Amino acid sequence: MKAITQYKYGSPADVLELQDINRPEIKDDQVLVEVRAAGTHIGDWLVISGLPYLIRLMGFGILKPKNRVPGMEMAGVVKAVGADVTEFKEGDEVFGWGKGAFAEYAAVSEDALVLMPQNASFEQAAALPISGFTALQAIRDKAEVQQGQKVLVIGASGGVGTYAVQIAKSYGAEVTGVSSTRNVELVRSIGADHVIDYTKEEIAENGQHYDAIIDTAGNRSLSQLRRALTPRGRLVIVGGTGGRWFMGVGRSIRAQMLSPFISQSLGTFISKTTKEDLVVLKELVESGKVTPVIDRTYALSDGAEAVSKVGERHSQGKLVITM
Ligand SMILES: NC(=O)c1ccc[n+]([C@@H]2O[C@H](COP(=O)([O-])OP(=O)(O)OC[C@H]3O[C@@H](n4cnc5c(N)ncnc54)[C@H](OP(=O)(O)O)[C@@H]3O)[C@@H](O)[C@H]2O)c1
């Protein structure tokens, strides 16, 4: 099968190649998925580049990557099932998360797959899992967004942000998105009630306060973010920027340390991959409350270009590789 492979850390253009390799063998609890589309996200760029160095200590390989084929989210068609698999059969259209998604076939645990949303294309379904989990868990579990609350999504046009805006709206919030000028209309089109163009105006400048702030852009100071929160508001730090070692982790640590001593709640989190939440995302799409935003699709042979673009951190929604 054709697959994008990686044998060392470095820039996607330097270390990713398109190769012919054997199809993965499935274990008894796994499904062989004929991948039709694979989502990309900043996590792919981090694992491919090996930066920040902290990521290498998180089990991805110290000197070189452990996984030969990158890619963590996909949608496709079941080609074969392991002996213990009960939920799926050959021909089912599924989506989910797993290793080695940038390939024509991937071996994926039954527990990491769900039948595709009935109204979604392979590209849309592949764009859902990782960014969708992050947005859902940020809004529902960390910010605990309630009907009528004011929510600010910073980085509203990105992979996580486009889901966060739509999911916050589905919880009945009044949503303000923050983006650059070229993305103002996109952010409005996915349901944001207000948009702040950060090239013209900064948050907290207009005197507006929010019950929850979801920060995916990661480049504002804690004090600036706190000034835009209500006295009991919740800040959820989703992403950080800067530094080859820790990439903005210092700000997250400071937020967690300060939080117990103030009335505002400041926190961060690492999203969890769960089948229950994959079902929630599927239902949000089927109910029309969430529509994945696809910036661009790339052929598998152009996978390195897709991951390089993700690393620039100005995607308009998600970049998807199609097989
Ligand atoms: N905690 C977790 O478990 C978890 C999981 C997934 C991702 N993340 C993190 O979440 C962050 C976002 O990921 P993503 O996939 O959404 O990235 P992305 O698709 O690259 O989106 C980043 C967005 O940030 C916006 N942006 C850039 N500079 C900005 C600024 N100064 N002010 C406001 N917005 C700005 C960009 O919009 P413009 O083009 O309009 O500037 C872009 O839409 C990353 O740091 C990633 O590591 C964390």
Coordinates of N, CA and C and ligand atoms in Angstrom, one line a residue, residues 42 134 154-155 157-161 178-180 182-183 198 216-217 219-220 238-240 269-271 310 313-315 317, ligand 1:
I42 N -2.3 20.2 14.4 CA -1.0 20.6 14.8 C -0.2 19.5 15.5
T134 N -11.2 18.0 21.4 CA -10.6 19.1 22.1 C -11.6 20.2 22.3
I154 N -10.8 32.3 21.1 CA -9.6 32.9 20.5 C -9.0 31.9 19.6
G155 N -8.8 32.3 18.3 CA -8.4 31.3 17.3 C -9.6 30.6 16.7
S157 N -11.1 30.6 13.9 CA -11.1 30.1 12.5 C -10.3 28.8 12.3
G158 N -9.6 28.4 13.4 CA -8.7 27.2 13.3 C -9.4 25.9 13.4
G159 N -8.6 24.9 13.4 CA -9.1 23.5 13.5 C -9.9 23.3 14.8
V160 N -9.4 23.7 15.9 CA -10.2 23.5 17.2 C -11.3 24.6 17.3
G161 N -10.9 25.8 16.9 CA -11.8 27.0 17.1 C -13.1 26.9 16.3
V178 N -12.5 35.3 17.9 CA -11.4 36.2 17.6 C -10.6 35.6 16.4
S179 N -10.4 36.5 15.4 CA -9.7 36.0 14.2 C -9.0 37.2 13.5
S180 N -8.2 36.9 12.5 CA -7.7 38.0 11.7 C -8.7 38.4 10.6
R182 N -9.0 38.3 7.4 CA -9.5 37.4 6.3 C -10.5 36.3 6.8
N183 N -10.5 36.1 8.1 CA -11.4 35.0 8.6 C -12.7 35.5 9.3
Y198 N -8.5 40.7 15.4 CA -7.4 41.0 16.3 C -6.4 41.9 15.7
T216 N -7.2 29.1 22.0 CA -6.5 28.1 21.2 C -5.2 28.8 20.6
A217 N -5.2 30.1 20.5 CA -4.1 30.8 19.8 C -2.8 30.8 20.7
N219 N -1.2 33.1 22.5 CA -0.2 34.1 22.5 C -0.6 35.4 23.3
R220 N -1.6 35.2 24.2 CA -1.9 36.4 25.0 C -1.5 36.1 26.5
V238 N -6.1 26.1 25.7 CA -6.1 24.9 24.8 C -4.7 24.7 24.2
G239 N -4.1 25.9 23.8 CA -2.8 25.8 23.1 C -1.8 26.8 23.6
G240 N -0.6 26.6 23.3 CA 0.5 27.5 23.7 C 1.4 27.7 22.5
F269 N -5.7 21.7 29.8 CA -6.0 20.2 29.8 C -5.4 19.6 28.5
I270 N -5.3 18.3 28.5 CA -5.0 17.5 27.3 C -6.2 16.7 27.0
S271 N -6.7 16.9 25.8 CA -8.0 16.2 25.4 C -7.8 14.7 25.4
V310 N -0.2 23.1 8.2 CA -0.7 23.0 9.5 C 0.2 23.7 10.5
R313 N 0.0 27.4 11.4 CA -1.0 27.8 12.4 C -1.9 28.9 11.9
H314 N -2.2 28.9 10.6 CA -3.3 29.8 10.1 C -4.3 29.1 9.3
S315 N -4.6 27.8 9.6 CA -5.5 27.1 8.8 C -6.9 27.7 9.0
G317 N -10.1 26.3 9.4 CA -10.7 25.0 9.7 C -9.6 23.9 9.6
Ligands
LIG1 N1 -5.0 20.7 24.8 C1 -5.1 19.7 23.9 O1 -5.4 18.6 24.1 C2 -5.0 20.2 22.4 C3 -5.5 19.4 21.4 C4 -5.4 19.9 20.1 C5 -4.8 21.1 19.8 N2 -4.3 21.8 20.9 C6 -3.6 23.1 20.7 O2 -4.6 24.0 20.2 C7 -4.0 25.0 19.5 C8 -4.8 25.3 18.2 O3 -4.8 24.1 17.4 P1 -5.6 24.2 16.1 O4 -5.5 22.8 15.5 O5 -6.9 24.8 16.2 O6 -4.6 25.2 15.3 P2 -4.9 25.9 13.9 O7 -5.9 25.2 13.1 O8 -3.5 26.2 13.3 O9 -5.6 27.3 14.3 C9 -4.9 28.3 14.9 C10 -5.7 29.5 14.8 O10 -5.1 30.5 15.6 C11 -5.4 31.7 15.0 N3 -4.5 32.7 15.4 C12 -3.1 32.9 15.1 N4 -2.6 33.9 15.7 C13 -3.6 34.5 16.5 C14 -3.8 35.6 17.3 N5 -2.7 36.4 17.5 N6 -5.0 35.9 17.9 C15 -6.0 35.1 17.6 N7 -6.0 34.0 16.8 C16 -4.8 33.8 16.3 C17 -5.4 31.5 13.5 O11 -6.3 32.4 12.9 P3 -5.8 33.5 11.9 O12 -5.3 32.8 10.7 O13 -7.0 34.3 11.7 O14 -4.7 34.3 12.6 C18 -5.9 30.0 13.4 O15 -7.2 30.0 13.0 C19 -2.5 24.5 19.2 O16 -1.6 25.2 20.0 C20 -2.6 23.1 19.6 O17 -1.3 22.6 20.0 C21 -4.3 21.4 22.1

